[in-house]
C-alpha positions as a Markdown table, in Angstrom:
| # | Residue | x | y | z |
|---|---|---|---|---|
| 1 | Met | 0.0 | 0.0 | 0.0 |
| 2 | Ala | 1.4 | 3.4 | -1.0 |
| 3 | Arg | 2.1 | 5.9 | 1.8 |
| 4 | Pro | 0.1 | 9.1 | 1.5 |
| 5 | Gln | 2.3 | 12.1 | 0.7 |
| 6 | Phe | 1.3 | 15.6 | 1.9 |
| 7 | Gly | 2.7 | 19.0 | 1.3 |
| 8 | Asp | 3.7 | 20.9 | -1.8 |
| 9 | Pro | 7.4 | 20.8 | -2.5 |
| 10 | Glu | 9.0 | 24.0 | -3.9 |
| 11 | Ala | 10.4 | 23.5 | -7.3 |
| 12 | Gly | 14.2 | 23.2 | -7.3 |
| 13 | Arg | 14.4 | 22.5 | -3.6 |
| 14 | Asp | 15.9 | 19.2 | -2.4 |
| 15 | Tyr | 13.8 | 17.6 | 0.5 |
| 16 | Arg | 15.8 | 15.2 | 2.6 |
| 17 | Asp | 14.1 | 12.1 | 3.9 |
| 18 | Arg | 13.6 | 12.4 | 7.6 |
| 19 | Pro | 12.2 | 9.3 | 9.4 |
| 20 | Ala | 9.9 | 10.6 | 12.2 |
| 21 | Ala | 7.4 | 9.3 | 14.7 |
| 22 | Phe | 4.3 | 11.0 | 16.1 |
| 23 | Gly | 1.6 | 9.9 | 18.4 |
| 24 | Ile | -1.9 | 10.3 | 19.7 |
| 25 | Val | -2.6 | 10.0 | 23.4 |
| 26 | Gln | -6.0 | 10.9 | 24.9 |
| 27 | Arg | -7.3 | 12.1 | 28.2 |
| 28 | Asn | -10.9 | 12.8 | 29.0 |
| 29 | Gly | -11.9 | 12.8 | 25.3 |
| 30 | Gln | -9.1 | 15.2 | 24.3 |
| 31 | Ile | -5.8 | 14.5 | 22.6 |
| 32 | Ala | -2.4 | 16.0 | 23.3 |
| 33 | Leu | -0.9 | 18.5 | 20.9 |
| 34 | Val | 2.0 | 20.9 | 21.3 |
| 35 | Arg | 1.8 | 24.6 | 20.5 |
| 36 | Val | 5.1 | 25.6 | 19.1 |
| 37 | Gln | 6.3 | 29.2 | 19.3 |
| 38 | Lys | 9.6 | 30.0 | 17.6 |
| 39 | Ser | 11.0 | 33.5 | 17.6 |
| 40 | Gly | 10.0 | 35.5 | 14.5 |
| 41 | His | 7.3 | 32.9 | 13.4 |
| 42 | Pro | 3.6 | 32.6 | 14.1 |
| 43 | Ala | 2.7 | 29.9 | 16.5 |
| 44 | Trp | 1.4 | 26.5 | 15.3 |
| 45 | His | 0.1 | 23.2 | 16.6 |
| 46 | Asp | 1.7 | 19.8 | 16.0 |
| 47 | Leu | 1.2 | 16.3 | 17.3 |
| 48 | Pro | 4.0 | 15.6 | 19.7 |
| 49 | Gly | 6.9 | 13.7 | 18.0 |
| 50 | Gly | 9.7 | 14.3 | 15.6 |
| 51 | Ala | 12.8 | 12.9 | 14.0 |
| 52 | Leu | 14.4 | 9.6 | 15.0 |
| 53 | Asp | 17.9 | 9.9 | 16.5 |
| 54 | Pro | 20.6 | 7.7 | 15.0 |
| 55 | Gly | 20.0 | 4.0 | 16.1 |
| 56 | Glu | 16.6 | 4.8 | 17.6 |
| 57 | Ser | 13.4 | 3.0 | 16.7 |
| 58 | Ala | 10.2 | 4.8 | 15.9 |
| 59 | Glu | 8.7 | 3.5 | 19.2 |
| 60 | Gln | 11.7 | 4.8 | 21.2 |
| 61 | Ala | 11.5 | 8.2 | 19.4 |
| 62 | Val | 7.8 | 8.8 | 20.0 |
| 63 | Val | 8.2 | 8.1 | 23.7 |
| 64 | Arg | 11.3 | 10.3 | 24.0 |
| 65 | Glu | 9.6 | 13.2 | 22.0 |
| 66 | Phe | 6.5 | 13.2 | 24.2 |
| 67 | Gly | 8.7 | 13.6 | 27.2 |
| 68 | Glu | 10.9 | 16.3 | 25.7 |
| 69 | Glu | 8.1 | 18.3 | 24.1 |
| 70 | Ala | 5.1 | 17.8 | 26.5 |
| 71 | Gly | 6.5 | 16.4 | 29.7 |
| 72 | Leu | 4.3 | 13.3 | 29.3 |
| 73 | Lys | 5.2 | 9.7 | 30.0 |
| 74 | Val | 3.6 | 7.5 | 27.4 |
| 75 | Ala | 3.7 | 3.8 | 26.3 |
| 76 | Val | 3.2 | 2.6 | 22.8 |
| 77 | Val | 0.0 | 0.7 | 22.2 |
| 78 | Glu | 0.5 | 0.2 | 18.4 |
| 79 | Pro | 1.4 | 1.9 | 15.2 |
| 80 | Tyr | -1.7 | 2.6 | 13.1 |
| 81 | Ala | -0.7 | 4.7 | 10.1 |
| 82 | Thr | 2.2 | 6.0 | 8.0 |
| 83 | Ala | 2.2 | 9.3 | 6.0 |
| 84 | Asp | 4.8 | 11.6 | 4.6 |
| 85 | Gln | 4.9 | 15.4 | 4.7 |
| 86 | Tyr | 7.1 | 17.8 | 2.8 |
| 87 | Phe | 8.0 | 20.9 | 4.9 |
| 88 | Val | 10.6 | 23.6 | 5.4 |
| 89 | Asn | 11.6 | 24.1 | 9.1 |
| 90 | Thr | 12.1 | 27.5 | 10.7 |
| 91 | Asp | 15.9 | 27.2 | 9.9 |
| 92 | Gly | 15.2 | 26.9 | 6.2 |
| 93 | Glu | 16.0 | 23.1 | 6.0 |
| 94 | Ala | 13.7 | 21.2 | 3.6 |
| 95 | Tyr | 12.5 | 17.7 | 4.7 |
| 96 | Asp | 10.2 | 15.0 | 3.8 |
| 97 | Asn | 9.0 | 13.6 | 7.1 |
| 98 | Leu | 8.5 | 9.9 | 6.7 |
| 99 | Gly | 6.1 | 9.6 | 9.5 |
| 100 | Thr | 4.9 | 6.7 | 11.5 |
| 101 | Phe | 1.9 | 7.4 | 13.7 |
| 102 | Phe | 1.2 | 5.6 | 17.0 |
| 103 | Glu | -1.7 | 5.1 | 19.4 |
| 104 | Leu | -0.2 | 5.7 | 22.8 |
| 105 | Arg | -1.3 | 5.2 | 26.5 |
| 106 | Leu | -0.8 | 8.0 | 29.0 |
| 107 | Glu | 1.4 | 6.8 | 31.8 |
| 108 | Gly | 1.8 | 10.1 | 33.7 |
| 109 | Glu | 3.4 | 13.5 | 33.7 |
| 110 | Asp | 7.0 | 14.3 | 34.4 |
| 111 | Ser | 8.0 | 17.9 | 34.0 |
| 112 | Ala | 11.7 | 16.9 | 34.4 |
| 113 | Leu | 11.5 | 15.3 | 30.9 |
| 114 | Lys | 10.4 | 18.5 | 29.2 |
| 115 | Ile | 13.4 | 20.3 | 27.6 |
| 116 | Glu | 11.8 | 22.1 | 24.6 |
| 117 | Asp | 10.8 | 25.4 | 26.0 |
| 118 | Asp | 9.2 | 26.6 | 22.8 |
| 119 | His | 6.7 | 23.7 | 23.0 |
| 120 | Thr | 3.6 | 23.9 | 25.2 |
| 121 | Leu | 1.2 | 21.0 | 25.9 |
| 122 | Val | -2.4 | 21.7 | 24.8 |
| 123 | Trp | -5.3 | 19.2 | 25.2 |
| 124 | Met | -7.8 | 19.6 | 22.4 |
| 125 | Asp | -10.9 | 17.9 | 21.0 |
| 126 | Pro | -9.8 | 15.6 | 18.2 |
| 127 | Ser | -12.2 | 17.1 | 15.6 |
| 128 | Ala | -10.9 | 20.6 | 16.5 |
| 129 | Ala | -7.3 | 19.3 | 16.2 |
| 130 | Val | -8.0 | 18.2 | 12.6 |
| 131 | Glu | -8.8 | 21.8 | 11.8 |
| 132 | Thr | -5.9 | 23.3 | 13.9 |
| 133 | Leu | -2.8 | 21.1 | 13.1 |
| 134 | Arg | -0.2 | 22.7 | 10.9 |
| 135 | His | 0.7 | 19.6 | 8.8 |
| 136 | Asp | -1.9 | 17.9 | 6.6 |
| 137 | Ala | -0.3 | 14.6 | 7.4 |
| 138 | His | -1.0 | 15.2 | 11.1 |
| 139 | Ala | -4.6 | 16.1 | 10.5 |
| 140 | Trp | -5.0 | 13.1 | 8.2 |
| 141 | Ala | -3.5 | 10.8 | 11.0 |
| 142 | Val | -6.0 | 12.2 | 13.6 |
| 143 | Ala | -8.9 | 11.6 | 11.2 |
| 144 | Ala | -7.7 | 8.1 | 10.6 |
| 145 | Trp | -7.4 | 7.5 | 14.3 |
| 146 | Leu | -10.9 | 8.7 | 14.9 |
| 147 | Arg | -12.2 | 6.4 | 12.2 |
| 148 | Arg | -10.4 | 3.5 | 13.9 |
| 149 | Leu | -12.1 | 4.3 | 17.2 |
| 150 | Arg | -15.5 | 4.3 | 15.6 |
| 151 | Arg | -14.8 | 0.9 | 14.0 |
| 152 | Lys | -13.6 | -0.6 | 17.3 |
| 153 | Gly | -16.9 | 0.6 | 18.8 |
């Protein structure tokens, strides 16, 4: 099955493949997002997650990123989707995020894990998240997760 590809690459720009992992964890009917505020740029919302470090599995990366970005301790339940996203980061680097999306279980909070000061944890209704998320791949992954929940009953 082909991986969905999102984003519109700029002509003449080289997008490096960037294996990445993102996740969905819920609490009281809402899912965790991060509001990212970088100097000189408008704020945006993402699913917590990001690039894999060398030698790291996607499962290890998503658990690490949830701690670093949101101060949340999570456990992987299962991967449920893959989707790719062309984007240019705030430093001008062009990437094609090769994303794996995981359903996660919330294990707790640990503010000592949070090291990314420009990321703020936000709990949001999943339908509102679909409208709010910066990357189309993230919005698609939330919609796919919602459809899975309905099928599971």
